[in-house]
mmCIF file of C-alpha atoms in Angstrom:
data_model
loop_
_atom_site.group_PDB
_atom_site.id
_atom_site.type_symbol
_atom_site.label_atom_id
_atom_site.label_comp_id
_atom_site.label_asym_id
_atom_site.label_seq_id
_atom_site.Cartn_x
_atom_site.Cartn_y
_atom_site.Cartn_z
ATOM 1 C CA UNK A 694 30.713 -139.200 -145.782
ATOM 2 C CA UNK A 695 34.741 -137.434 -146.663
ATOM 3 C CA UNK A 696 35.558 -134.552 -148.651
ATOM 4 C CA UNK A 697 38.280 -135.215 -151.298
ATOM 5 C CA UNK A 698 41.235 -132.259 -151.172
ATOM 6 C CA UNK A 699 42.981 -131.611 -153.644
ATOM 7 C CA UNK A 700 45.634 -128.876 -153.917
ATOM 8 C CA UNK A 701 47.872 -127.721 -157.290
ATOM 9 C CA UNK A 702 50.305 -124.824 -157.672
ATOM 10 C CA UNK A 703 49.355 -122.478 -160.504
ATOM 11 C CA UNK A 704 53.552 -122.088 -160.943
ATOM 12 C CA UNK A 705 56.135 -124.053 -159.661
ATOM 13 C CA UNK A 706 57.624 -123.878 -156.177
ATOM 14 C CA UNK A 707 54.757 -122.169 -154.388
ATOM 15 C CA UNK A 708 55.019 -124.931 -151.094
ATOM 16 C CA UNK A 709 52.695 -127.325 -152.232
ATOM 17 C CA UNK A 710 53.357 -129.688 -149.884
ATOM 18 C CA UNK A 711 53.896 -127.383 -146.958
ATOM 19 C CA UNK A 712 51.316 -125.847 -146.811
ATOM 20 C CA UNK A 713 49.529 -129.592 -147.715
ATOM 21 C CA UNK A 714 51.324 -131.125 -144.857
ATOM 22 C CA UNK A 715 49.894 -127.588 -142.207
ATOM 23 C CA UNK A 716 46.833 -127.938 -142.985
ATOM 24 C CA UNK A 717 46.453 -132.108 -142.847
ATOM 25 C CA UNK A 718 47.938 -130.753 -139.431
ATOM 26 C CA UNK A 719 45.433 -128.517 -138.405
ATOM 27 C CA UNK A 720 42.419 -130.660 -139.616
ATOM 28 C CA UNK A 721 42.865 -133.235 -137.529
ATOM 29 C CA UNK A 722 44.063 -130.689 -134.533
ATOM 30 C CA UNK A 723 40.137 -129.633 -135.472
ATOM 31 C CA UNK A 724 39.093 -133.801 -134.755
ATOM 32 C CA UNK A 725 39.252 -134.545 -137.977
ATOM 33 C CA UNK A 726 40.727 -138.267 -139.646
ATOM 34 C CA UNK A 727 43.187 -137.327 -142.722
ATOM 35 C CA UNK A 728 44.916 -139.042 -145.311
ATOM 36 C CA UNK A 729 47.326 -137.111 -147.010
ATOM 37 C CA UNK A 730 48.374 -138.848 -150.951
ATOM 38 C CA UNK A 731 51.456 -137.680 -153.039
ATOM 39 C CA UNK A 732 50.673 -136.975 -156.057
ATOM 40 C CA UNK A 733 54.249 -136.268 -156.486
ATOM 41 C CA UNK A 734 57.600 -137.901 -157.579
ATOM 42 C CA UNK A 735 59.555 -134.980 -155.385
ATOM 43 C CA UNK A 736 58.753 -137.988 -152.406
ATOM 44 C CA UNK A 737 59.057 -134.186 -150.109
ATOM 45 C CA UNK A 738 55.204 -134.936 -148.340
ATOM 46 C CA UNK A 739 56.262 -137.850 -145.857
ATOM 47 C CA UNK A 740 59.742 -135.247 -144.906
ATOM 48 C CA UNK A 741 56.811 -133.066 -143.153
ATOM 49 C CA UNK A 742 55.167 -135.797 -140.889
ATOM 50 C CA UNK A 743 58.797 -137.061 -139.301
ATOM 51 C CA UNK A 744 58.974 -139.785 -141.928
ATOM 52 C CA UNK A 745 62.886 -140.437 -142.685
ATOM 53 C CA UNK A 746 64.133 -139.214 -146.337
ATOM 54 C CA UNK A 747 65.703 -142.708 -146.560
ATOM 55 C CA UNK A 748 61.921 -144.087 -147.371
ATOM 56 C CA UNK A 749 61.417 -145.429 -150.390
ATOM 57 C CA UNK A 750 57.823 -146.987 -150.084
ATOM 58 C CA UNK A 751 54.966 -145.469 -151.863
ATOM 59 C CA UNK A 752 52.053 -145.649 -153.922
ATOM 60 C CA UNK A 753 54.224 -145.340 -157.010
ATOM 61 C CA UNK A 754 56.336 -147.463 -156.076
ATOM 62 C CA UNK A 755 53.869 -150.046 -155.272
ATOM 63 C CA UNK A 756 52.055 -150.292 -158.494
ATOM 64 C CA UNK A 757 55.314 -150.296 -160.244
ATOM 65 C CA UNK A 758 56.572 -153.040 -158.498
ATOM 66 C CA UNK A 759 53.204 -154.826 -158.157
ATOM 67 C CA UNK A 760 52.739 -154.625 -154.614
ATOM 68 C CA UNK A 761 49.977 -153.027 -152.490
ATOM 69 C CA UNK A 762 49.278 -149.757 -152.800
ATOM 70 C CA UNK A 763 47.754 -149.416 -149.265
ATOM 71 C CA UNK A 764 50.180 -151.128 -147.163
ATOM 72 C CA UNK A 765 52.932 -148.015 -148.730
ATOM 73 C CA UNK A 766 50.372 -145.814 -146.197
ATOM 74 C CA UNK A 767 52.009 -144.509 -142.650
ATOM 75 C CA UNK A 768 50.150 -143.718 -139.790
ATOM 76 C CA UNK A 769 51.745 -140.391 -138.333
ATOM 77 C CA UNK A 770 49.232 -139.961 -135.264
ATOM 78 C CA UNK A 771 46.234 -141.538 -134.502
ATOM 79 C CA UNK A 772 43.503 -140.391 -136.833
ATOM 80 C CA UNK A 773 46.468 -138.814 -139.178
ATOM 81 C CA UNK A 774 48.046 -140.839 -142.353
ATOM 82 C CA UNK A 775 50.307 -139.992 -144.947
ATOM 83 C CA UNK A 776 50.611 -142.383 -148.777
ATOM 84 C CA UNK A 777 53.693 -141.162 -149.847
ATOM 85 C CA UNK A 778 54.353 -141.348 -154.006
ATOM 86 C CA UNK A 779 57.238 -143.472 -153.320
ATOM 87 C CA UNK A 780 60.659 -142.914 -155.169
ATOM 88 C CA UNK A 781 61.406 -142.864 -158.827
ATOM 89 C CA UNK A 782 63.001 -142.322 -161.312
ATOM 90 C CA UNK A 783 61.897 -139.513 -164.654
ATOM 91 C CA UNK A 784 60.506 -143.064 -166.882
ATOM 92 C CA UNK A 785 59.105 -144.651 -163.397
ATOM 93 C CA UNK A 786 57.442 -141.133 -162.992
ATOM 94 C CA UNK A 787 56.239 -141.454 -167.189
ATOM 95 C CA UNK A 788 54.996 -145.392 -166.477
ATOM 96 C CA UNK A 789 52.359 -143.927 -163.914
ATOM 97 C CA UNK A 790 51.384 -140.556 -165.453
ATOM 98 C CA UNK A 791 51.217 -143.561 -168.700
ATOM 99 C CA UNK A 792 48.863 -146.023 -166.673
ATOM 100 C CA UNK A 793 46.227 -143.304 -164.933
ATOM 101 C CA UNK A 794 45.879 -142.303 -168.414
ATOM 102 C CA UNK A 795 44.635 -145.880 -169.730
ATOM 103 C CA UNK A 796 42.752 -146.144 -166.082
ATOM 104 C CA UNK A 797 41.753 -143.318 -165.091
ATOM 105 C CA UNK A 798 38.811 -143.563 -162.862
ATOM 106 C CA UNK A 799 41.702 -145.736 -160.056
ATOM 107 C CA UNK A 800 41.505 -142.550 -157.245
ATOM 108 C CA UNK A 801 37.751 -142.868 -157.716
ATOM 109 C CA UNK A 802 37.526 -146.781 -157.957
ATOM 110 C CA UNK A 803 39.589 -146.395 -154.486
ATOM 111 C CA UNK A 804 37.316 -143.973 -152.580
ATOM 112 C CA UNK A 805 35.373 -145.947 -151.532
ATOM 113 C CA UNK A 806 38.170 -148.179 -149.210
ATOM 114 C CA UNK A 807 39.168 -144.592 -148.202
ATOM 115 C CA UNK A 808 35.807 -143.491 -147.180
ATOM 116 C CA UNK A 809 34.803 -145.128 -143.544
ATOM 117 C CA UNK A 810 38.532 -144.737 -142.066
ATOM 118 C CA UNK A 811 38.718 -141.037 -143.493
ATOM 119 C CA UNK A 812 37.008 -137.572 -143.056
ATOM 120 C CA UNK A 813 39.215 -135.508 -145.678
ATOM 121 C CA UNK A 814 41.928 -137.398 -148.046
ATOM 122 C CA UNK A 815 43.303 -134.266 -149.458
ATOM 123 C CA UNK A 816 45.542 -134.763 -152.262
ATOM 124 C CA UNK A 817 49.528 -132.711 -152.800
ATOM 125 C CA UNK A 818 49.467 -132.687 -157.005
ATOM 126 C CA UNK A 819 52.344 -131.967 -159.148
ATOM 127 C CA UNK A 820 53.208 -129.197 -161.528
ATOM 128 C CA UNK A 821 53.510 -131.960 -165.034
ATOM 129 C CA UNK A 822 51.347 -134.837 -164.719
ATOM 130 C CA UNK A 823 48.420 -133.980 -165.985
ATOM 131 C CA UNK A 824 46.939 -137.243 -166.156
ATOM 132 C CA UNK A 825 48.294 -137.507 -162.072
ATOM 133 C CA UNK A 826 45.663 -134.178 -161.950
ATOM 134 C CA UNK A 827 43.038 -135.328 -163.672
ATOM 135 C CA UNK A 828 42.642 -138.806 -161.883
ATOM 136 C CA UNK A 829 41.358 -136.274 -158.940
ATOM 137 C CA UNK A 830 40.166 -133.487 -160.029
ATOM 138 C CA UNK A 831 37.961 -135.167 -163.052
ATOM 139 C CA UNK A 832 37.707 -138.604 -162.139
ATOM 140 C CA UNK A 833 36.984 -138.592 -158.720
ATOM 141 C CA UNK A 834 35.020 -135.707 -158.522
ATOM 142 C CA UNK A 835 37.403 -133.732 -156.328
ATOM 143 C CA UNK A 836 35.411 -131.777 -153.422
ATOM 144 C CA UNK A 837 37.423 -129.508 -153.221
ATOM 145 C CA UNK A 838 39.857 -127.986 -156.119
ATOM 146 C CA UNK A 839 42.239 -125.724 -154.865
ATOM 147 C CA UNK A 840 45.507 -124.010 -157.007
ATOM 148 C CA UNK A 841 48.292 -121.748 -154.538
ATOM 149 C CA UNK A 842 49.892 -118.838 -156.162
ATOM 150 C CA UNK A 843 52.375 -117.104 -154.207
ATOM 151 C CA UNK A 844 52.063 -113.249 -154.522
ATOM 152 C CA UNK A 845 54.989 -112.437 -157.240
ATOM 153 C CA UNK A 846 54.570 -111.240 -160.680
ATOM 154 C CA UNK A 847 55.618 -114.841 -162.292
ATOM 155 C CA UNK A 848 52.253 -115.814 -159.909
ATOM 156 C CA UNK A 849 50.833 -113.198 -160.711
ATOM 157 C CA UNK A 850 51.169 -113.812 -164.753
ATOM 158 C CA UNK A 851 50.778 -117.849 -164.781
ATOM 159 C CA UNK A 852 47.247 -116.769 -163.092
ATOM 160 C CA UNK A 853 46.771 -114.322 -166.359
ATOM 161 C CA UNK A 854 48.093 -117.054 -168.335
ATOM 162 C CA UNK A 855 46.093 -119.865 -167.072
ATOM 163 C CA UNK A 856 42.665 -118.006 -168.047
ATOM 164 C CA UNK A 857 39.351 -119.827 -166.614
ATOM 165 C CA UNK A 858 39.746 -121.734 -163.666
ATOM 166 C CA UNK A 859 37.037 -122.262 -161.593
ATOM 167 C CA UNK A 860 38.760 -123.634 -158.580
ATOM 168 C CA UNK A 861 39.062 -121.252 -155.685
ATOM 169 C CA UNK A 862 42.696 -119.445 -155.461
ATOM 170 C CA UNK A 863 44.421 -119.745 -152.305
ATOM 171 C CA UNK A 864 47.438 -117.044 -151.652
ATOM 172 C CA UNK A 865 50.458 -118.131 -150.582
ATOM 173 C CA UNK A 866 53.883 -116.170 -148.647
ATOM 174 C CA UNK A 867 52.592 -112.751 -148.641
ATOM 175 C CA UNK A 868 54.464 -110.214 -146.891
ATOM 176 C CA UNK A 869 52.245 -106.726 -147.126
ATOM 177 C CA UNK A 870 55.607 -104.564 -145.896
ATOM 178 C CA UNK A 871 56.324 -105.175 -149.592
ATOM 179 C CA UNK A 872 55.306 -103.167 -152.217
ATOM 180 C CA UNK A 873 54.674 -105.291 -155.009
ATOM 181 C CA UNK A 874 53.336 -107.937 -153.034
ATOM 182 C CA UNK A 875 51.099 -104.981 -150.965
ATOM 183 C CA UNK A 876 50.046 -103.900 -155.135
ATOM 184 C CA UNK A 877 49.853 -107.590 -156.172
ATOM 185 C CA UNK A 878 47.388 -108.285 -153.495
ATOM 186 C CA UNK A 879 45.339 -105.457 -154.249
ATOM 187 C CA UNK A 880 45.180 -106.062 -158.139
ATOM 188 C CA UNK A 881 44.041 -110.038 -157.157
ATOM 189 C CA UNK A 882 41.244 -108.890 -154.344
ATOM 190 C CA UNK A 883 39.840 -106.825 -157.651
ATOM 191 C CA UNK A 884 40.434 -109.039 -161.016
ATOM 192 C CA UNK A 885 40.127 -112.650 -158.488
ATOM 193 C CA UNK A 886 37.418 -111.397 -155.741
ATOM 194 C CA UNK A 887 35.181 -114.714 -156.746
ATOM 195 C CA UNK A 888 37.598 -117.015 -156.762
ATOM 196 C CA UNK A 889 40.179 -116.183 -154.171
ATOM 197 C CA UNK A 890 39.917 -117.015 -151.045
ATOM 198 C CA UNK A 891 39.395 -115.114 -148.047
ATOM 199 C CA UNK A 892 42.452 -115.332 -146.054
ATOM 200 C CA UNK A 893 45.905 -115.387 -147.338
ATOM 201 C CA UNK A 894 49.043 -117.184 -145.713
ATOM 202 C CA UNK A 895 51.505 -114.564 -144.609
ATOM 203 C CA UNK A 896 55.574 -115.226 -145.484
ATOM 204 C CA UNK A 897 56.730 -115.915 -141.969
ATOM 205 C CA UNK A 898 60.676 -117.667 -141.475
ATOM 206 C CA UNK A 899 59.552 -120.497 -138.924
ATOM 207 C CA UNK A 900 57.963 -122.323 -142.104
ATOM 208 C CA UNK A 901 61.226 -124.355 -143.709
ATOM 209 C CA UNK A 902 62.508 -123.992 -140.099
ATOM 210 C CA UNK A 903 59.138 -126.106 -139.639
ATOM 211 C CA UNK A 904 60.211 -128.205 -142.676
ATOM 212 C CA UNK A 905 64.058 -129.360 -140.504
ATOM 213 C CA UNK A 906 62.273 -130.158 -137.975
ATOM 214 C CA UNK A 907 60.472 -132.950 -139.927
ATOM 215 C CA UNK A 908 57.495 -131.818 -138.582
ATOM 216 C CA UNK A 909 54.133 -130.123 -139.948
ATOM 217 C CA UNK A 910 53.938 -126.188 -139.410
ATOM 218 C CA UNK A 911 50.991 -126.469 -136.428
ATOM 219 C CA UNK A 912 53.265 -128.444 -134.140
ATOM 220 C CA UNK A 913 56.245 -127.314 -134.511
ATOM 221 C CA UNK A 914 55.263 -123.612 -134.420
ATOM 222 C CA UNK A 915 51.418 -123.257 -133.351
ATOM 223 C CA UNK A 916 52.170 -120.008 -132.366
ATOM 224 C CA UNK A 917 53.333 -118.361 -135.737
ATOM 225 C CA UNK A 918 51.472 -116.144 -137.794
ATOM 226 C CA UNK A 919 51.361 -119.042 -140.899
ATOM 227 C CA UNK A 920 49.806 -121.726 -138.439
ATOM 228 C CA UNK A 921 47.058 -119.049 -137.310
ATOM 229 C CA UNK A 922 46.479 -118.004 -140.851
ATOM 230 C CA UNK A 923 46.348 -122.210 -141.438
ATOM 231 C CA UNK A 924 43.820 -123.114 -138.387
ATOM 232 C CA UNK A 925 41.854 -119.823 -140.622
ATOM 233 C CA UNK A 926 42.108 -122.260 -143.119
ATOM 234 C CA UNK A 927 41.215 -125.308 -142.074
ATOM 235 C CA UNK A 928 38.088 -123.419 -140.944
ATOM 236 C CA UNK A 929 37.505 -122.189 -144.361
ATOM 237 C CA UNK A 930 37.224 -125.498 -145.597
ATOM 238 C CA UNK A 931 35.504 -127.216 -143.242
ATOM 239 C CA UNK A 932 32.481 -124.795 -143.356
ATOM 240 C CA UNK A 933 33.229 -125.082 -146.959
ATOM 241 C CA UNK A 934 32.549 -129.017 -147.146
ATOM 242 C CA UNK A 935 29.668 -128.246 -145.229
ATOM 243 C CA UNK A 936 28.384 -126.385 -147.250
ATOM 244 C CA UNK A 937 28.833 -128.011 -150.455
ATOM 245 C CA UNK A 938 27.625 -131.187 -148.793
ATOM 246 C CA UNK A 939 24.385 -129.518 -148.200
ATOM 247 C CA UNK A 940 23.993 -128.173 -151.488
ATOM 248 C CA UNK A 941 24.627 -131.801 -152.705
ATOM 249 C CA UNK A 942 21.744 -132.993 -150.292
ATOM 250 C CA UNK A 943 19.206 -130.101 -151.821
ATOM 251 C CA UNK A 944 20.655 -130.272 -155.374
#
């Protein structure tokens, strides 16, 4: 049985794509078969995994062109693949959004095709395309829907405004040497304790350097602090997936 994981920022620019690529690499290093699916028109996920910047193919591009979405996937290593969104303009992204509104079970219908090939299917979710998000988190019954929040005032306000949300929150770019971040983390531990993941991801200059090298963090800088955080997150994901599967079997 494969696990579906989604990651969406509580605010724009939280680093969703970077974290998802690093987490996929970390799970792959644990012996898991991983597919990373880009649901954002930004077309950045493939860059973290070595795809050329000029690559225009992807599942959304295939949908618009009448092609086969499965043919748009790229194997990055044995057991690690990425399915880009594809290069689209704003009007075309809106067409895909409208298509998913009309056919919300699209990804749920695709899962049986992917289940024999991958242990984890991980989705990079956009900020402002609700049908893209609903197709994964609601209609595909995502196992681990997560939100990403940077430890700063803007993300704190976003968390407060979004109110009740069952998704777990992962803190990113945390620097305990910065007083406001340290204070916010203490506040989050008090206010969002039930939802906050136990392992924050620390600020690390080697994270953007990994993208510049077109490699996921764990491959580029395995000895970095952020890579150690991601490794801890991967272990949490494995344990949480196993726990939920046991609960489901007995539920």
